[in-house]
Amino acid sequence: MGSYKECRDETLLSADAIVVDHVAQCLHRGALKDLAEAGRIGEKDITATLGELAAGKKTVTASSGSRILCIPIGTGAMDVAAAAVVLQRAEEQGIGGTFDFAV
């Protein structure tokens, strides 16, 4: 899920966990916007951010039949972090290359 409303409000409200990349942005636009504006969902309803999960600060436990929604709006920091992982793995495998953008 991302920047647009992609599922019904009931689905969002009945989720066992909601994971986002940036809490304020996810409540300001996208799937959670209308619910947040109506006061039906807020920061307290967000289980964790992707950063908190990656850093081990929070966990999300999934059981059979549980619904965990991930709503990444998309932040520049996430793009840079993903690119860094791709570069690291490419270098480890000896594939790809780098170039200077300032040229």
mmCIF file of C-alpha atoms in Angstrom:
data_model
loop_
_atom_site.group_PDB
_atom_site.id
_atom_site.type_symbol
_atom_site.label_atom_id
_atom_site.label_comp_id
_atom_site.label_asym_id
_atom_site.label_seq_id
_atom_site.Cartn_x
_atom_site.Cartn_y
_atom_site.Cartn_z
ATOM 1 C CA MET A 1 0.000 0.000 0.000
ATOM 2 C CA GLY A 2 1.226 3.495 -0.590
ATOM 3 C CA SER A 3 0.144 7.033 -1.339
ATOM 4 C CA TYR A 4 -3.400 6.270 -2.473
ATOM 5 C CA LYS A 5 -6.451 4.755 -0.830
ATOM 6 C CA GLU A 6 -6.164 1.127 -1.842
ATOM 7 C CA CYS A 7 -8.547 -0.700 0.492
ATOM 8 C CA ARG A 8 -11.708 -0.215 2.503
ATOM 9 C CA ASP A 9 -11.712 1.599 5.815
ATOM 10 C CA GLU A 10 -13.036 -1.543 7.509
ATOM 11 C CA THR A 11 -9.955 -3.457 6.366
ATOM 12 C CA LEU A 12 -7.647 -0.831 7.832
ATOM 13 C CA LEU A 13 -9.585 -0.619 11.089
ATOM 14 C CA SER A 14 -9.657 -4.393 11.556
ATOM 15 C CA ALA A 15 -5.935 -4.932 10.971
ATOM 16 C CA ASP A 16 -4.045 -6.676 13.748
ATOM 17 C CA ALA A 17 -1.038 -4.430 13.117
ATOM 18 C CA ILE A 18 -0.265 -1.399 10.977
ATOM 19 C CA VAL A 19 3.336 -0.751 9.950
ATOM 20 C CA VAL A 20 4.305 2.501 8.219
ATOM 21 C CA ASP A 21 7.478 4.193 7.036
ATOM 22 C CA HIS A 22 6.621 7.635 8.452
ATOM 23 C CA VAL A 23 3.757 8.046 10.912
ATOM 24 C CA ALA A 24 2.861 11.692 10.249
ATOM 25 C CA GLN A 25 3.002 11.318 6.468
ATOM 26 C CA CYS A 26 0.870 8.178 6.530
ATOM 27 C CA LEU A 27 -1.798 9.944 8.562
ATOM 28 C CA HIS A 28 -1.624 13.006 6.302
ATOM 29 C CA ARG A 29 -2.051 11.273 2.929
ATOM 30 C CA GLY A 30 -2.813 7.908 1.432
ATOM 31 C CA ALA A 31 -4.837 5.046 2.829
ATOM 32 C CA LEU A 32 -5.083 6.402 6.382
ATOM 33 C CA LYS A 33 -5.834 10.045 5.525
ATOM 34 C CA ASP A 34 -9.642 9.922 5.585
ATOM 35 C CA LEU A 35 -9.721 7.858 8.768
ATOM 36 C CA ALA A 36 -7.253 10.201 10.474
ATOM 37 C CA GLU A 37 -9.237 13.282 9.441
ATOM 38 C CA ALA A 38 -12.395 11.665 10.836
ATOM 39 C CA GLY A 39 -10.612 10.902 14.118
ATOM 40 C CA ARG A 40 -11.063 7.159 13.640
ATOM 41 C CA ILE A 41 -7.345 6.358 13.542
ATOM 42 C CA GLY A 42 -4.266 8.089 14.929
ATOM 43 C CA GLU A 43 -0.663 7.661 16.019
ATOM 44 C CA LYS A 44 -1.723 5.321 18.825
ATOM 45 C CA ASP A 45 -3.061 2.886 16.225
ATOM 46 C CA ILE A 46 0.252 2.557 14.382
ATOM 47 C CA THR A 47 2.031 -0.559 15.604
ATOM 48 C CA ALA A 48 5.518 0.315 14.374
ATOM 49 C CA THR A 49 7.532 2.039 11.701
ATOM 50 C CA LEU A 50 9.764 0.159 9.292
ATOM 51 C CA GLY A 51 12.736 1.873 10.949
ATOM 52 C CA GLU A 52 11.699 0.668 14.414
ATOM 53 C CA LEU A 53 11.355 -2.873 13.112
ATOM 54 C CA ALA A 54 14.711 -2.750 11.304
ATOM 55 C CA ALA A 55 16.446 -1.386 14.415
ATOM 56 C CA GLY A 56 14.845 -4.031 16.630
ATOM 57 C CA LYS A 57 13.099 -1.383 18.763
ATOM 58 C CA LYS A 58 9.686 -2.937 18.124
ATOM 59 C CA THR A 59 8.395 -6.259 16.861
ATOM 60 C CA VAL A 60 5.268 -7.419 15.109
ATOM 61 C CA THR A 61 4.131 -10.941 15.801
ATOM 62 C CA ALA A 62 2.130 -12.681 13.114
ATOM 63 C CA SER A 63 -0.056 -15.652 13.843
ATOM 64 C CA SER A 64 -2.156 -17.735 11.517
ATOM 65 C CA GLY A 65 -4.948 -15.590 10.150
ATOM 66 C CA SER A 66 -3.579 -12.295 11.432
ATOM 67 C CA ARG A 67 -3.608 -9.259 9.162
ATOM 68 C CA ILE A 68 -0.590 -6.999 9.159
ATOM 69 C CA LEU A 69 -0.814 -3.977 6.882
ATOM 70 C CA CYS A 70 2.312 -2.237 5.665
ATOM 71 C CA ILE A 71 1.673 1.257 4.380
ATOM 72 C CA PRO A 72 4.890 2.748 2.962
ATOM 73 C CA ILE A 73 4.142 6.235 1.659
ATOM 74 C CA GLY A 74 7.682 6.510 0.353
ATOM 75 C CA THR A 75 10.331 8.760 1.792
ATOM 76 C CA GLY A 76 13.609 9.794 0.240
ATOM 77 C CA ALA A 77 15.450 8.246 3.177
ATOM 78 C CA MET A 78 13.895 4.865 2.394
ATOM 79 C CA ASP A 79 15.005 5.161 -1.230
ATOM 80 C CA VAL A 80 18.575 5.979 -0.189
ATOM 81 C CA ALA A 81 18.649 3.144 2.357
ATOM 82 C CA ALA A 82 17.383 0.639 -0.215
ATOM 83 C CA ALA A 83 19.927 1.872 -2.770
ATOM 84 C CA ALA A 84 22.727 1.474 -0.220
ATOM 85 C CA VAL A 85 21.765 -2.167 0.359
ATOM 86 C CA VAL A 86 21.620 -2.824 -3.389
ATOM 87 C CA LEU A 87 25.062 -1.237 -3.863
ATOM 88 C CA GLN A 88 26.556 -3.206 -0.978
ATOM 89 C CA ARG A 89 25.241 -6.510 -2.311
ATOM 90 C CA ALA A 90 26.391 -5.721 -5.850
ATOM 91 C CA GLU A 91 29.888 -4.896 -4.578
ATOM 92 C CA GLU A 92 29.959 -8.140 -2.549
ATOM 93 C CA GLN A 93 29.110 -10.080 -5.720
ATOM 94 C CA GLY A 94 31.501 -8.095 -7.898
ATOM 95 C CA ILE A 95 28.770 -6.898 -10.242
ATOM 96 C CA GLY A 96 27.688 -3.477 -11.420
ATOM 97 C CA GLY A 97 29.661 -0.294 -11.081
ATOM 98 C CA THR A 98 29.632 3.231 -9.759
ATOM 99 C CA PHE A 99 30.043 6.602 -11.397
ATOM 100 C CA ASP A 100 30.419 10.219 -10.323
ATOM 101 C CA PHE A 101 27.193 12.221 -10.673
ATOM 102 C CA ALA A 102 29.145 15.489 -10.437
ATOM 103 C CA VAL A 103 30.880 14.994 -13.784
#
